[in-house]
Amino acid sequence: MILAIFGMFAAYGDKKNAVTEWLGKISFPVYILHIPVILIALSLLQKTALSVGVQYVIIAFAAYLFTPLAAVLIEKIPVVRYLILGIKH
């Protein structure tokens, strides 16, 4: 069953558009930056009186919102891009 699913995705799922091109371009910076964004959000929420479930939801939304934003911002500054991500353009 798994091989059939992989085969279907190989045959029909290999489509490119503007969104998938952009996601492919920022996938490495997002991979590198998601943990620091989560840790910053966690440190900001650590002393609040919110329940753990609410903190989890807030941190998840912060990670999904701020990680691509941070990746795009870091990609625009050449010195920071090289120091944080090691990417030379």
Short mmCIF file of C-alpha atoms in Angstrom, two decimals:
data_model
loop_
_atom_site.label_atom_id
_atom_site.label_comp_id
_atom_site.label_asym_id
_atom_site.label_seq_id
_atom_site.Cartn_x
_atom_site.Cartn_y
_atom_site.Cartn_z
CA MET A 1 0.00 0.00 0.00
CA ILE A 2 2.81 2.41 0.87
CA LEU A 3 4.56 1.67 -2.42
CA ALA A 4 1.31 2.36 -4.29
CA ILE A 5 0.96 5.71 -2.51
CA PHE A 6 4.57 6.62 -3.32
CA GLY A 7 4.02 5.57 -6.93
CA MET A 8 0.90 7.72 -7.24
CA PHE A 9 2.70 10.73 -5.80
CA ALA A 10 5.63 10.17 -8.16
CA ALA A 11 3.29 10.03 -11.14
CA TYR A 12 0.74 12.71 -10.24
CA GLY A 13 2.17 14.76 -7.39
CA ASP A 14 5.28 16.15 -9.05
CA LYS A 15 3.76 19.48 -10.03
CA LYS A 16 5.50 22.83 -9.65
CA ASN A 17 3.90 26.21 -9.14
CA ALA A 18 4.93 29.50 -7.54
CA VAL A 19 4.08 28.36 -4.01
CA THR A 20 5.97 25.07 -4.22
CA GLU A 21 8.97 26.81 -5.80
CA TRP A 22 9.02 29.35 -2.94
CA LEU A 23 8.63 26.63 -0.29
CA GLY A 24 11.48 24.69 -1.87
CA LYS A 25 13.67 27.79 -1.81
CA ILE A 26 13.14 28.55 1.88
CA SER A 27 12.94 24.97 3.18
CA PHE A 28 16.55 24.91 4.45
CA PRO A 29 16.33 28.27 6.29
CA VAL A 30 13.00 27.21 7.81
CA TYR A 31 14.56 23.92 8.92
CA ILE A 32 17.43 25.77 10.59
CA LEU A 33 15.39 28.61 12.13
CA HIS A 34 12.30 26.85 13.47
CA ILE A 35 13.92 25.73 16.73
CA PRO A 36 15.22 29.22 17.70
CA VAL A 37 11.78 30.69 16.95
CA ILE A 38 10.11 28.04 19.11
CA LEU A 39 12.59 28.63 21.93
CA ILE A 40 12.08 32.41 21.83
CA ALA A 41 8.30 32.01 21.91
CA LEU A 42 8.59 29.48 24.73
CA SER A 43 10.82 31.76 26.78
CA LEU A 44 8.35 34.64 26.34
CA LEU A 45 5.42 32.47 27.48
CA GLN A 46 7.21 30.62 30.26
CA LYS A 47 6.25 32.97 33.11
CA THR A 48 2.62 33.44 32.06
CA ALA A 49 -0.33 31.86 33.84
CA LEU A 50 -1.62 30.24 30.66
CA SER A 51 -2.28 26.52 30.60
CA VAL A 52 0.13 24.22 28.80
CA GLY A 53 -2.35 23.53 26.00
CA VAL A 54 -2.85 27.23 25.29
CA GLN A 55 0.91 27.79 25.36
CA TYR A 56 1.37 24.92 22.91
CA VAL A 57 -1.14 26.40 20.46
CA ILE A 58 0.41 29.88 20.71
CA ILE A 59 3.91 28.49 20.16
CA ALA A 60 2.75 26.42 17.18
CA PHE A 61 1.14 29.46 15.55
CA ALA A 62 4.22 31.57 16.31
CA ALA A 63 6.46 28.95 14.71
CA TYR A 64 4.33 28.72 11.57
CA LEU A 65 4.04 32.49 11.28
CA PHE A 66 7.46 33.79 12.30
CA THR A 67 9.80 31.09 10.96
CA PRO A 68 9.14 31.79 7.24
CA LEU A 69 9.20 35.51 8.03
CA ALA A 70 12.59 35.19 9.73
CA ALA A 71 13.86 33.03 6.86
CA VAL A 72 12.86 35.62 4.27
CA LEU A 73 14.41 38.45 6.29
CA ILE A 74 17.67 36.59 6.85
CA GLU A 75 17.84 35.66 3.15
CA LYS A 76 17.79 39.38 2.24
CA ILE A 77 20.88 40.36 4.30
CA PRO A 78 24.02 38.79 2.77
CA VAL A 79 26.30 38.93 5.84
CA VAL A 80 23.64 37.57 8.20
CA ARG A 81 22.65 34.91 5.63
CA TYR A 82 26.23 33.67 5.50
CA LEU A 83 26.79 33.80 9.27
CA ILE A 84 23.54 32.09 10.28
CA LEU A 85 22.78 29.79 7.34
CA GLY A 86 26.17 29.43 5.66
CA ILE A 87 24.70 30.30 2.25
CA LYS A 88 26.86 32.30 -0.18
CA HIS A 89 25.09 33.86 -3.15
#
